[in-house]
Structure formats: structure tokens, C-alpha cells
PDB file of C-alpha atoms in Angstrom:
ATOM      1  CA  MET H 242      29.106  26.690   7.242  1.00  0.00           C
ATOM      2  CA  GLY H 243      26.334  27.980   9.445  1.00  0.00           C
ATOM      3  CA  THR H 244      23.895  28.101   6.540  1.00  0.00           C
ATOM      4  CA  GLY H 245      24.303  24.394   5.723  1.00  0.00           C
ATOM      5  CA  ARG H 246      23.788  23.548   9.333  1.00  0.00           C
ATOM      6  CA  ARG H 247      20.643  25.655   9.487  1.00  0.00           C
ATOM      7  CA  SER H 248      19.168  24.028   6.359  1.00  0.00           C
ATOM      8  CA  ARG H 249      19.849  20.564   7.755  1.00  0.00           C
ATOM      9  CA  GLN H 250      18.201  21.580  11.014  1.00  0.00           C
ATOM     10  CA  THR H 251      15.190  22.978   9.136  1.00  0.00           C
ATOM     11  CA  HIS H 252      14.904  19.784   7.110  1.00  0.00           C
ATOM     12  CA  ALA H 253      15.100  17.657  10.271  1.00  0.00           C
ATOM     13  CA  ASP H 254      12.536  19.874  11.983  1.00  0.00           C
ATOM     14  CA  GLY H 255      10.295  19.581   8.943  1.00  0.00           C
ATOM     15  CA  LEU H 256      10.484  15.811   8.921  1.00  0.00           C
ATOM     16  CA  GLU H 257       9.791  15.631  12.625  1.00  0.00           C
ATOM     17  CA  GLY H 258       7.078  18.245  12.985  1.00  0.00           C
ATOM     18  CA  ASP H 259       5.183  18.322   9.701  1.00  0.00           C
ATOM     19  CA  GLU H 260       3.689  15.041   8.532  1.00  0.00           C
ATOM     20  CA  ALA H 261       2.720  16.430   5.111  1.00  0.00           C
ATOM     21  CA  TYR H 262       6.289  17.657   4.537  1.00  0.00           C
ATOM     22  CA  ALA H 263       7.707  14.305   5.610  1.00  0.00           C
ATOM     23  CA  ARG H 264       5.363  12.395   3.297  1.00  0.00           C
ATOM     24  CA  ARG H 265       6.265  14.603   0.314  1.00  0.00           C
ATOM     25  CA  ARG H 266       9.998  14.168   1.021  1.00  0.00           C
ATOM     26  CA  ARG H 267       9.706  10.371   1.219  1.00  0.00           C
ATOM     27  CA  ALA H 268       7.207  10.033  -1.644  1.00  0.00           C
ATOM     28  CA  ARG H 269       9.738   9.533  -4.441  1.00  0.00           C
ATOM     29  CA  GLY H 270      11.670   6.828  -2.597  1.00  0.00           C
ATOM     30  CA  GLU H 271       8.452   5.065  -1.660  1.00  0.00           C
ATOM     31  CA  ALA H 272       7.241   5.283  -5.268  1.00  0.00           C
ATOM     32  CA  THR H 273      10.495   3.744  -6.461  1.00  0.00           C
ATOM     33  CA  LYS H 274      10.009   0.826  -4.063  1.00  0.00           C
ATOM     34  CA  ARG H 275       6.407   0.325  -5.153  1.00  0.00           C
ATOM     35  CA  LEU H 276       7.330   0.515  -8.832  1.00  0.00           C
ATOM     36  CA  SER H 277       9.985  -2.142  -8.159  1.00  0.00           C
ATOM     37  CA  VAL H 278       7.255  -4.390  -6.798  1.00  0.00           C
ATOM     38  CA  ALA H 279       5.254  -3.841  -9.992  1.00  0.00           C
ATOM     39  CA  ALA H 280       8.391  -4.557 -12.052  1.00  0.00           C
ATOM     40  CA  ALA H 281       8.727  -7.912 -10.292  1.00  0.00           C
ATOM     41  CA  TYR H 282       5.276  -8.847 -11.642  1.00  0.00           C
ATOM     42  CA  VAL H 283       5.913  -7.847 -15.281  1.00  0.00           C
ATOM     43  CA  GLU H 284       6.642 -11.431 -16.315  1.00  0.00           C
ATOM     44  CA  HIS H 285       3.448 -12.691 -14.641  1.00  0.00           C
ATOM     45  CA  SER H 286       0.177 -10.890 -15.271  1.00  0.00           C
ATOM     46  CA  GLU H 287      -1.237 -11.743 -11.839  1.00  0.00           C
ATOM     47  CA  GLY H 288      -0.605  -8.848  -9.459  1.00  0.00           C
ATOM     48  CA  PHE H 289       1.111  -6.471 -11.884  1.00  0.00           C
ATOM     49  CA  HIS H 290      -1.743  -4.071 -12.547  1.00  0.00           C
ATOM     50  CA  GLY H 291      -2.702  -3.820  -8.889  1.00  0.00           C
ATOM     51  CA  ALA H 292       0.903  -3.121  -7.888  1.00  0.00           C
ATOM     52  CA  LEU H 293       1.301  -0.433 -10.549  1.00  0.00           C
ATOM     53  CA  GLN H 294      -2.003   1.160  -9.586  1.00  0.00           C
ATOM     54  CA  GLU H 295      -0.997   1.148  -5.915  1.00  0.00           C
ATOM     55  CA  ALA H 296       2.355   2.756  -6.726  1.00  0.00           C
ATOM     56  CA  LEU H 297       0.742   5.636  -8.593  1.00  0.00           C
ATOM     57  CA  VAL H 298      -2.186   6.178  -6.206  1.00  0.00           C
ATOM     58  CA  SER H 299       0.103   6.015  -3.160  1.00  0.00           C
ATOM     59  CA  TYR H 300       2.462   8.544  -4.756  1.00  0.00           C
ATOM     60  CA  ILE H 301      -0.428  10.925  -5.390  1.00  0.00           C
ATOM     61  CA  ALA H 302      -1.643  10.420  -1.821  1.00  0.00           C
ATOM     62  CA  ASP H 303       1.814  11.078  -0.378  1.00  0.00           C
ATOM     63  CA  GLN H 304       2.356  14.187  -2.480  1.00  0.00           C
ATOM     64  CA  LEU H 305      -1.046  15.642  -1.600  1.00  0.00           C
ATOM     65  CA  ASN H 306      -1.122  14.386   2.009  1.00  0.00           C
ATOM     66  CA  ARG H 307      -4.183  12.196   1.546  1.00  0.00           C
ATOM     67  CA  SER H 308      -5.005   8.685   2.650  1.00  0.00           C
ATOM     68  CA  ALA H 309      -4.261   6.193  -0.136  1.00  0.00           C
ATOM     69  CA  PRO H 310      -6.727   3.453   0.874  1.00  0.00           C
ATOM     70  CA  GLY H 311     -10.029   4.141  -0.816  1.00  0.00           C
ATOM     71  CA  LEU H 312      -8.557   6.805  -3.116  1.00  0.00           C
ATOM     72  CA  THR H 313     -10.363   6.071  -6.374  1.00  0.00           C
ATOM     73  CA  ARG H 314      -9.338   6.968  -9.886  1.00  0.00           C
ATOM     74  CA  GLN H 315     -11.997   9.671  -9.933  1.00  0.00           C
ATOM     75  CA  ALA H 316     -10.820  11.069  -6.590  1.00  0.00           C
ATOM     76  CA  CYS H 317      -7.232  11.165  -7.887  1.00  0.00           C
ATOM     77  CA  ARG H 318      -8.379  13.055 -10.952  1.00  0.00           C
ATOM     78  CA  GLN H 319     -10.269  15.573  -8.834  1.00  0.00           C
ATOM     79  CA  LEU H 320      -7.340  16.103  -6.427  1.00  0.00           C
ATOM     80  CA  LEU H 321      -4.911  16.603  -9.291  1.00  0.00           C
ATOM     81  CA  THR H 322      -7.280  19.027 -10.997  1.00  0.00           C
ATOM     82  CA  GLU H 323      -7.712  20.987  -7.762  1.00  0.00           C
ATOM     83  CA  SER H 324      -3.918  21.117  -7.470  1.00  0.00           C
ATOM     84  CA  GLY H 325      -3.819  23.006 -10.749  1.00  0.00           C
ATOM     85  CA  LEU H 326      -1.874  20.430 -12.730  1.00  0.00           C
ATOM     86  CA  ASP H 327      -1.680  20.455 -16.500  1.00  0.00           C
ATOM     87  CA  ALA H 328      -4.710  18.759 -18.074  1.00  0.00           C
ATOM     88  CA  GLN H 329      -2.485  16.587 -20.283  1.00  0.00           C
ATOM     89  CA  LEU H 330      -0.646  15.202 -17.244  1.00  0.00           C
ATOM     90  CA  ILE H 331      -3.940  14.522 -15.482  1.00  0.00           C
ATOM     91  CA  GLU H 332      -5.259  12.729 -18.575  1.00  0.00           C
ATOM     92  CA  GLY H 333      -2.115  10.602 -18.715  1.00  0.00           C
ATOM     93  CA  ILE H 334      -2.422   9.588 -15.075  1.00  0.00           C
ATOM     94  CA  ASP H 335      -6.145   8.917 -15.376  1.00  0.00           C
ATOM     95  CA  GLY H 336      -5.595   6.855 -18.527  1.00  0.00           C
ATOM     96  CA  LEU H 337      -2.934   4.726 -16.865  1.00  0.00           C
ATOM     97  CA  LEU H 338      -5.112   4.172 -13.795  1.00  0.00           C
ATOM     98  CA  GLU H 339      -8.003   3.171 -16.068  1.00  0.00           C
ATOM     99  CA  ARG H 340      -5.817   0.618 -17.868  1.00  0.00           C
ATOM    100  CA  CYS H 341      -4.635  -0.723 -14.497  1.00  0.00           C
ATOM    101  CA  GLU H 342      -8.250  -1.157 -13.374  1.00  0.00           C
ATOM    102  CA  PHE H 343      -9.058  -3.029 -16.568  1.00  0.00           C
ATOM    103  CA  GLY H 344      -5.907  -5.136 -16.256  1.00  0.00           C
ATOM    104  CA  ARG H 345      -6.729  -6.128 -12.699  1.00  0.00           C
ATOM    105  CA  PHE H 346      -9.969  -7.726 -13.874  1.00  0.00           C
ATOM    106  CA  ALA H 347      -8.677  -9.106 -17.181  1.00  0.00           C
ATOM    107  CA  PRO H 348      -4.977  -9.788 -16.502  1.00  0.00           C
ATOM    108  CA  SER H 349      -4.577 -12.353 -19.250  1.00  0.00           C
ATOM    109  CA  GLN H 350      -5.400  -9.693 -21.855  1.00  0.00           C
ATOM    110  CA  SER H 351      -1.966  -8.075 -21.544  1.00  0.00           C
ATOM    111  CA  GLY H 352       1.364  -9.498 -22.582  1.00  0.00           C
ATOM    112  CA  VAL H 353       4.809  -8.910 -21.122  1.00  0.00           C
ATOM    113  CA  ALA H 354       5.588  -6.161 -23.654  1.00  0.00           C
ATOM    114  CA  GLN H 355       2.350  -4.339 -22.779  1.00  0.00           C
ATOM    115  CA  ARG H 356       3.055  -4.605 -19.059  1.00  0.00           C
ATOM    116  CA  GLN H 357       6.614  -3.335 -19.559  1.00  0.00           C
ATOM    117  CA  ALA H 358       5.242  -0.371 -21.530  1.00  0.00           C
ATOM    118  CA  LEU H 359       2.739   0.365 -18.746  1.00  0.00           C
ATOM    119  CA  LEU H 360       5.511   0.216 -16.155  1.00  0.00           C
ATOM    120  CA  SER H 361       7.662   2.631 -18.164  1.00  0.00           C
ATOM    121  CA  GLU H 362       4.699   4.955 -18.538  1.00  0.00           C
ATOM    122  CA  GLY H 363       4.066   4.768 -14.785  1.00  0.00           C
ATOM    123  CA  GLU H 364       7.692   5.623 -14.020  1.00  0.00           C
ATOM    124  CA  ASP H 365       7.532   8.560 -16.413  1.00  0.00           C
ATOM    125  CA  LEU H 366       4.266   9.828 -14.917  1.00  0.00           C
ATOM    126  CA  VAL H 367       5.648   9.668 -11.369  1.00  0.00           C
ATOM    127  CA  GLU H 368       8.627  11.757 -12.479  1.00  0.00           C
ATOM    128  CA  ARG H 369       6.440  14.272 -14.319  1.00  0.00           C
ATOM    129  CA  LEU H 370       4.113  14.481 -11.350  1.00  0.00           C
ATOM    130  CA  ARG H 371       7.064  15.049  -9.018  1.00  0.00           C
ATOM    131  CA  GLU H 372       8.283  17.914 -11.183  1.00  0.00           C
ATOM    132  CA  ALA H 373       4.803  19.439 -11.414  1.00  0.00           C
ATOM    133  CA  LEU H 374       4.158  19.305  -7.673  1.00  0.00           C
ATOM    134  CA  SER H 375       7.620  20.523  -6.609  1.00  0.00           C
TER     135      SER H 375
END
């Protein structure tokens, strides 16, 4: 019984005293919320790509304790590379971010099915990234 109490205390201490730890612990829940926002835009091209891009970039920022505003696709790639992640995972993330950038400036070029596929890919990449950074 004492061990469970100690781990809860350590977790609480970590959340209170270590901002990076707290951000990593909350990152998945925050990503889920942001992906839900993107999902709400699937039927309408306006706003979808930006919301999906924000969800992925913010997740990367939270996991690596970086500031999300101003975090470019190239900066994400560099941070993920420096973190020692698998090149295939990095390529997948970079490719999705590239398609989001394109979609933000040409939203009418994608249909509902394409946006749904991008959302599914984003959800999968967040999960794979979570596993890789755990």
C-alpha cells in the first residue's frame, strides 16, 4: 500500500515541480482534444488543415518541451531527428505536415475522404510518436 502512495506522490510532485514532465503527461489528452477540433472540420475544408497541423505540432512541442508557436515543419523535423526517432516516423510526420501546409493554402483541392484519411494518419502518427518518445 505504501508503494502506491509513494508513486502517486511522485507523480503529483512531478506535475507540480517539473513543467516538462507535466507537459509530457498532458500531451496525449491535449492532442486528442486538438484532433477532435480537426475532426469537426473534416466536412468543411476551411480550417481543417490548420487544425490538424496545430494538433501535431503542439503534440511535438509538448513532448519535447518546446514552444509550439513558430515551430516550423523544418524545426519539427530537426527536433525529432535530434531525439533519435526512426527516420520512417520522421518522414511520415514531415509528409503529413507538408500536406497540411499545402491544404491550408489550397483547401478546395481536398475532398472529405482525403481529409478523413489525413485525420486518421494524424491520429496514427500521434500514437506512434507517443510510443517512440515514451
